[in-house]
Amino acid sequence: MIIRYAAPLRGELAVPGDKSISHRSIMLGALAEGRTEVSHFLTGADCLSTISCFRQMGIDISVDGTRVEVLGKGLHGLSEPSDVLDAGNSGTTVRLMSGILAGQPFASAITGDDSIQKRPMKRIIEPLTQMQASVVSLRDNGCVPLSIRGGRLCGIHYVSPVASAQVKSCVLLAGLYADGPVSVTEPVVSRNHSELMLRYFGADVVSEGTTVSVRPQPLLTGQKVQVPGDISSAAYFIAAALLVPGSEVLLRNVGINPTRDGMLRICAAMGADITLLNRDDSGAEPCADLLVRSSSLKGTVIGGDIIPTLIDELPVLAVLGAFAEGTTVIRDAAELKVKESDRIAVMIENLRRIGCDVEPADDGMIIHGGRPLHGAVIDSKKDHRVAMSFAVAALACDGEMEIADGDCVRISYPQFYEDLRQLCR
Ligand code: S3P
């Protein structure tokens, strides 16, 4: 993919549905009694992997554009898959599904692509094993393929060493099948979409500080789910509009759940001109329109409890840091190393290719911003968030940017380049 500056970004855009919420709508829809109707579903490759896993377990799911209908069979209605489940590139699919599979009275196996085969799964093997499931990493390396045999699970209070919504959600979903209450305490609160949606479908879920508890064996009932626009996808247009002089963009109906909105707070600290309009708190997930105007940015420090609320936006925030005046520090973000790629190493390598002065740290990076940057050949490592971050950088660089394996954006945003082109006309 080759990208170069064309014109300031102007106009309106409704970004695709939230990836985390789309996954969960299929999972809870499948485990609920009756029909779940989802609108503005994200049809990116990751969410399609979740759909195909549930189809393999006998759930009828129809997709019509961004409308999805799931005919749930209840907590105990899944059937044994005849083959290994394939999660593709999706960490959310593997980790959340493993919690569900641990509660089934049949054996199953789950795997995925080369990237997912390197990502850490001990973080879910550990709590599921404590709940009496048998979860085995078949290559004995703490990664997929996993073989899962469960059924009778016991209640636990799990203290997670990482702030991870995938770990928390895995344990809560397994908790639906336990013989007693299950709770999870995390070091810092991570995104709470599972808690909100479980409650919406009828489960008894209580959140207190950094601890969430679920009571076992609820009756989940199919619902209508309206998926808000994904703030993690909006992030690229926010960044592009801030960086390219003369830009003004209205991003419609973006999810602004406080466990996801850290980027907006960091952008404000950097001097960004972003206005929230038409705030809507009537549904389970708050949303708003975001009016973004180009701004001159200054460096900032990104670390501490805000990190889980912007973990997927750190690559594009690093790009903002590269163009901002002064120094931007990213810290407390060692989790970046175990995403779809090692996002500390990959961002540093590619930022250097465009001429940025950046130093690595164990848990982040230090970016000395503000010097003119130039186009280069970017190795995305097939990581969708890296590819989209450098597509944004291209608009503020001299010359053209070539993004290797740029089609990896299909993971979370299949029409990303078309939407970017349309705003830059
Ligand atoms: C997600 C949680 C986060 C995030 C990922 C989606 C989710 O991962 O990075 O893109 O839907 O629960 P971790 O739980 O590993 O932090």
PDB file of N, CA, C and O in Angstrom, residues 228-267:
ATOM      1  N   PRO A 228     -21.616   0.479  19.105  1.00  0.00           N
ATOM      2  CA  PRO A 228     -21.133   1.828  18.776  1.00  0.00           C
ATOM      3  C   PRO A 228     -19.905   1.773  17.873  1.00  0.00           C
ATOM      4  O   PRO A 228     -19.252   0.736  17.763  1.00  0.00           O
ATOM      5  N   GLY A 229     -19.586   2.892  17.234  1.00  0.00           N
ATOM      6  CA  GLY A 229     -18.360   2.977  16.445  1.00  0.00           C
ATOM      7  C   GLY A 229     -17.151   2.724  17.340  1.00  0.00           C
ATOM      8  O   GLY A 229     -17.149   3.068  18.529  1.00  0.00           O
ATOM      9  N   ASP A 230     -16.119   2.117  16.755  1.00  0.00           N
ATOM     10  CA  ASP A 230     -14.949   1.697  17.539  1.00  0.00           C
ATOM     11  C   ASP A 230     -13.996   2.878  17.747  1.00  0.00           C
ATOM     12  O   ASP A 230     -13.414   3.396  16.776  1.00  0.00           O
ATOM     13  N   ILE A 231     -13.807   3.267  19.006  1.00  0.00           N
ATOM     14  CA  ILE A 231     -12.899   4.390  19.286  1.00  0.00           C
ATOM     15  C   ILE A 231     -11.467   4.034  18.843  1.00  0.00           C
ATOM     16  O   ILE A 231     -10.690   4.920  18.458  1.00  0.00           O
ATOM     17  N   SER A 232     -11.149   2.742  18.838  1.00  0.00           N
ATOM     18  CA  SER A 232      -9.803   2.337  18.413  1.00  0.00           C
ATOM     19  C   SER A 232      -9.624   2.518  16.903  1.00  0.00           C
ATOM     20  O   SER A 232      -8.501   2.678  16.426  1.00  0.00           O
ATOM     21  N   SER A 233     -10.729   2.489  16.141  1.00  0.00           N
ATOM     22  CA  SER A 233     -10.664   2.784  14.705  1.00  0.00           C
ATOM     23  C   SER A 233     -10.755   4.288  14.474  1.00  0.00           C
ATOM     24  O   SER A 233     -10.060   4.838  13.602  1.00  0.00           O
ATOM     25  N   ALA A 234     -11.608   4.961  15.251  1.00  0.00           N
ATOM     26  CA  ALA A 234     -11.715   6.419  15.148  1.00  0.00           C
ATOM     27  C   ALA A 234     -10.359   7.068  15.411  1.00  0.00           C
ATOM     28  O   ALA A 234     -10.039   8.133  14.860  1.00  0.00           O
ATOM     29  N   ALA A 235      -9.547   6.401  16.241  1.00  0.00           N
ATOM     30  CA  ALA A 235      -8.249   6.954  16.660  1.00  0.00           C
ATOM     31  C   ALA A 235      -7.387   7.393  15.471  1.00  0.00           C
ATOM     32  O   ALA A 235      -6.687   8.418  15.539  1.00  0.00           O
ATOM     33  N   TYR A 236      -7.443   6.641  14.355  1.00  0.00           N
ATOM     34  CA  TYR A 236      -6.583   6.972  13.205  1.00  0.00           C
ATOM     35  C   TYR A 236      -7.049   8.258  12.531  1.00  0.00           C
ATOM     36  O   TYR A 236      -6.224   9.050  12.066  1.00  0.00           O
ATOM     37  N   PHE A 237      -8.355   8.475  12.507  1.00  0.00           N
ATOM     38  CA  PHE A 237      -8.875   9.694  11.876  1.00  0.00           C
ATOM     39  C   PHE A 237      -8.731  10.880  12.812  1.00  0.00           C
ATOM     40  O   PHE A 237      -8.525  12.005  12.367  1.00  0.00           O
ATOM     41  N   ILE A 238      -8.836  10.619  14.126  1.00  0.00           N
ATOM     42  CA  ILE A 238      -8.572  11.687  15.092  1.00  0.00           C
ATOM     43  C   ILE A 238      -7.133  12.168  14.880  1.00  0.00           C
ATOM     44  O   ILE A 238      -6.868  13.359  14.713  1.00  0.00           O
ATOM     45  N   ALA A 239      -6.211  11.206  14.856  1.00  0.00           N
ATOM     46  CA  ALA A 239      -4.792  11.561  14.728  1.00  0.00           C
ATOM     47  C   ALA A 239      -4.516  12.254  13.400  1.00  0.00           C
ATOM     48  O   ALA A 239      -3.825  13.288  13.354  1.00  0.00           O
ATOM     49  N   ALA A 240      -5.090  11.729  12.312  1.00  0.00           N
ATOM     50  CA  ALA A 240      -4.821  12.320  10.992  1.00  0.00           C
ATOM     51  C   ALA A 240      -5.367  13.744  10.937  1.00  0.00           C
ATOM     52  O   ALA A 240      -4.692  14.663  10.447  1.00  0.00           O
ATOM     53  N   ALA A 241      -6.562  13.950  11.456  1.00  0.00           N
ATOM     54  CA  ALA A 241      -7.152  15.294  11.415  1.00  0.00           C
ATOM     55  C   ALA A 241      -6.362  16.264  12.298  1.00  0.00           C
ATOM     56  O   ALA A 241      -6.196  17.435  11.950  1.00  0.00           O
ATOM     57  N   LEU A 242      -5.841  15.775  13.409  1.00  0.00           N
ATOM     58  CA  LEU A 242      -5.032  16.657  14.267  1.00  0.00           C
ATOM     59  C   LEU A 242      -3.741  17.061  13.562  1.00  0.00           C
ATOM     60  O   LEU A 242      -3.302  18.208  13.647  1.00  0.00           O
ATOM     61  N   LEU A 243      -3.141  16.108  12.828  1.00  0.00           N
ATOM     62  CA  LEU A 243      -1.805  16.356  12.264  1.00  0.00           C
ATOM     63  C   LEU A 243      -1.822  17.162  10.969  1.00  0.00           C
ATOM     64  O   LEU A 243      -0.872  17.906  10.698  1.00  0.00           O
ATOM     65  N   VAL A 244      -2.855  16.974  10.150  1.00  0.00           N
ATOM     66  CA  VAL A 244      -2.825  17.615   8.822  1.00  0.00           C
ATOM     67  C   VAL A 244      -3.473  18.998   8.906  1.00  0.00           C
ATOM     68  O   VAL A 244      -4.670  19.110   9.185  1.00  0.00           O
ATOM     69  N   PRO A 245      -2.696  20.062   8.694  1.00  0.00           N
ATOM     70  CA  PRO A 245      -3.239  21.426   8.825  1.00  0.00           C
ATOM     71  C   PRO A 245      -4.467  21.623   7.945  1.00  0.00           C
ATOM     72  O   PRO A 245      -4.542  21.085   6.834  1.00  0.00           O
ATOM     73  N   GLY A 246      -5.442  22.360   8.463  1.00  0.00           N
ATOM     74  CA  GLY A 246      -6.638  22.668   7.689  1.00  0.00           C
ATOM     75  C   GLY A 246      -7.712  21.585   7.756  1.00  0.00           C
ATOM     76  O   GLY A 246      -8.725  21.669   7.069  1.00  0.00           O
ATOM     77  N   SER A 247      -7.503  20.571   8.589  1.00  0.00           N
ATOM     78  CA  SER A 247      -8.482  19.467   8.657  1.00  0.00           C
ATOM     79  C   SER A 247      -9.598  19.777   9.639  1.00  0.00           C
ATOM     80  O   SER A 247      -9.386  20.443  10.660  1.00  0.00           O
ATOM     81  N   GLU A 248     -10.785  19.248   9.329  1.00  0.00           N
ATOM     82  CA  GLU A 248     -11.908  19.287  10.266  1.00  0.00           C
ATOM     83  C   GLU A 248     -12.803  18.094   9.935  1.00  0.00           C
ATOM     84  O   GLU A 248     -13.331  17.980   8.834  1.00  0.00           O
ATOM     85  N   VAL A 249     -12.941  17.195  10.911  1.00  0.00           N
ATOM     86  CA  VAL A 249     -13.639  15.930  10.664  1.00  0.00           C
ATOM     87  C   VAL A 249     -14.652  15.689  11.771  1.00  0.00           C
ATOM     88  O   VAL A 249     -14.365  15.924  12.943  1.00  0.00           O
ATOM     89  N   LEU A 250     -15.829  15.209  11.382  1.00  0.00           N
ATOM     90  CA  LEU A 250     -16.830  14.818  12.369  1.00  0.00           C
ATOM     91  C   LEU A 250     -16.952  13.292  12.343  1.00  0.00           C
ATOM     92  O   LEU A 250     -17.333  12.716  11.318  1.00  0.00           O
ATOM     93  N   LEU A 251     -16.607  12.667  13.461  1.00  0.00           N
ATOM     94  CA  LEU A 251     -16.685  11.202  13.552  1.00  0.00           C
ATOM     95  C   LEU A 251     -17.957  10.865  14.318  1.00  0.00           C
ATOM     96  O   LEU A 251     -18.104  11.234  15.483  1.00  0.00           O
ATOM     97  N   ARG A 252     -18.875  10.205  13.625  1.00  0.00           N
ATOM     98  CA  ARG A 252     -20.213   9.999  14.194  1.00  0.00           C
ATOM     99  C   ARG A 252     -20.305   8.740  15.051  1.00  0.00           C
ATOM    100  O   ARG A 252     -19.744   7.706  14.710  1.00  0.00           O
ATOM    101  N   ASN A 253     -21.018   8.881  16.155  1.00  0.00           N
ATOM    102  CA  ASN A 253     -21.427   7.733  16.978  1.00  0.00           C
ATOM    103  C   ASN A 253     -20.258   6.836  17.418  1.00  0.00           C
ATOM    104  O   ASN A 253     -20.261   5.634  17.176  1.00  0.00           O
ATOM    105  N   VAL A 254     -19.298   7.457  18.080  1.00  0.00           N
ATOM    106  CA  VAL A 254     -18.112   6.719  18.544  1.00  0.00           C
ATOM    107  C   VAL A 254     -18.327   6.319  20.013  1.00  0.00           C
ATOM    108  O   VAL A 254     -18.784   7.123  20.824  1.00  0.00           O
ATOM    109  N   GLY A 255     -17.997   5.086  20.348  1.00  0.00           N
ATOM    110  CA  GLY A 255     -18.088   4.623  21.734  1.00  0.00           C
ATOM    111  C   GLY A 255     -17.088   5.377  22.604  1.00  0.00           C
ATOM    112  O   GLY A 255     -15.913   5.484  22.239  1.00  0.00           O
ATOM    113  N   ILE A 256     -17.567   5.911  23.737  1.00  0.00           N
ATOM    114  CA  ILE A 256     -16.665   6.665  24.618  1.00  0.00           C
ATOM    115  C   ILE A 256     -16.722   6.115  26.045  1.00  0.00           C
ATOM    116  O   ILE A 256     -16.626   6.855  27.025  1.00  0.00           O
ATOM    117  N   ASN A 257     -16.895   4.804  26.144  1.00  0.00           N
ATOM    118  CA  ASN A 257     -16.835   4.132  27.440  1.00  0.00           C
ATOM    119  C   ASN A 257     -15.567   4.602  28.177  1.00  0.00           C
ATOM    120  O   ASN A 257     -14.479   4.585  27.600  1.00  0.00           O
ATOM    121  N   PRO A 258     -15.698   5.004  29.456  1.00  0.00           N
ATOM    122  CA  PRO A 258     -14.523   5.538  30.172  1.00  0.00           C
ATOM    123  C   PRO A 258     -13.369   4.538  30.320  1.00  0.00           C
ATOM    124  O   PRO A 258     -12.234   4.956  30.604  1.00  0.00           O
ATOM    125  N   THR A 259     -13.641   3.244  30.139  1.00  0.00           N
ATOM    126  CA  THR A 259     -12.518   2.289  30.169  1.00  0.00           C
ATOM    127  C   THR A 259     -11.816   2.191  28.805  1.00  0.00           C
ATOM    128  O   THR A 259     -10.905   1.387  28.629  1.00  0.00           O
ATOM    129  N   ARG A 260     -12.269   3.018  27.840  1.00  0.00           N
ATOM    130  CA  ARG A 260     -11.678   3.002  26.496  1.00  0.00           C
ATOM    131  C   ARG A 260     -11.243   4.384  25.985  1.00  0.00           C
ATOM    132  O   ARG A 260     -10.722   4.481  24.872  1.00  0.00           O
ATOM    133  N   ASP A 261     -11.531   5.434  26.763  1.00  0.00           N
ATOM    134  CA  ASP A 261     -11.412   6.780  26.185  1.00  0.00           C
ATOM    135  C   ASP A 261     -10.100   7.493  26.512  1.00  0.00           C
ATOM    136  O   ASP A 261     -10.002   8.706  26.361  1.00  0.00           O
ATOM    137  N   GLY A 262      -9.105   6.721  26.964  1.00  0.00           N
ATOM    138  CA  GLY A 262      -7.848   7.350  27.382  1.00  0.00           C
ATOM    139  C   GLY A 262      -7.210   8.200  26.302  1.00  0.00           C
ATOM    140  O   GLY A 262      -6.605   9.237  26.585  1.00  0.00           O
ATOM    141  N   MET A 263      -7.374   7.793  25.042  1.00  0.00           N
ATOM    142  CA  MET A 263      -6.744   8.571  23.966  1.00  0.00           C
ATOM    143  C   MET A 263      -7.290   9.997  23.949  1.00  0.00           C
ATOM    144  O   MET A 263      -6.545  10.944  23.681  1.00  0.00           O
ATOM    145  N   LEU A 264      -8.580  10.147  24.225  1.00  0.00           N
ATOM    146  CA  LEU A 264      -9.155  11.505  24.190  1.00  0.00           C
ATOM    147  C   LEU A 264      -8.533  12.363  25.286  1.00  0.00           C
ATOM    148  O   LEU A 264      -8.253  13.544  25.091  1.00  0.00           O
ATOM    149  N   ARG A 265      -8.306  11.726  26.452  1.00  0.00           N
ATOM    150  CA  ARG A 265      -7.692  12.482  27.557  1.00  0.00           C
ATOM    151  C   ARG A 265      -6.241  12.853  27.241  1.00  0.00           C
ATOM    152  O   ARG A 265      -5.794  13.954  27.518  1.00  0.00           O
ATOM    153  N   ILE A 266      -5.522  11.936  26.617  1.00  0.00           N
ATOM    154  CA  ILE A 266      -4.118  12.231  26.265  1.00  0.00           C
ATOM    155  C   ILE A 266      -4.064  13.297  25.166  1.00  0.00           C
ATOM    156  O   ILE A 266      -3.246  14.228  25.223  1.00  0.00           O
ATOM    157  N   CYS A 267      -4.957  13.192  24.190  1.00  0.00           N
ATOM    158  CA  CYS A 267      -4.964  14.203  23.125  1.00  0.00           C
ATOM    159  C   CYS A 267      -5.232  15.582  23.733  1.00  0.00           C
ATOM    160  O   CYS A 267      -4.591  16.572  23.348  1.00  0.00           O
TER     161      CYS A 267
END
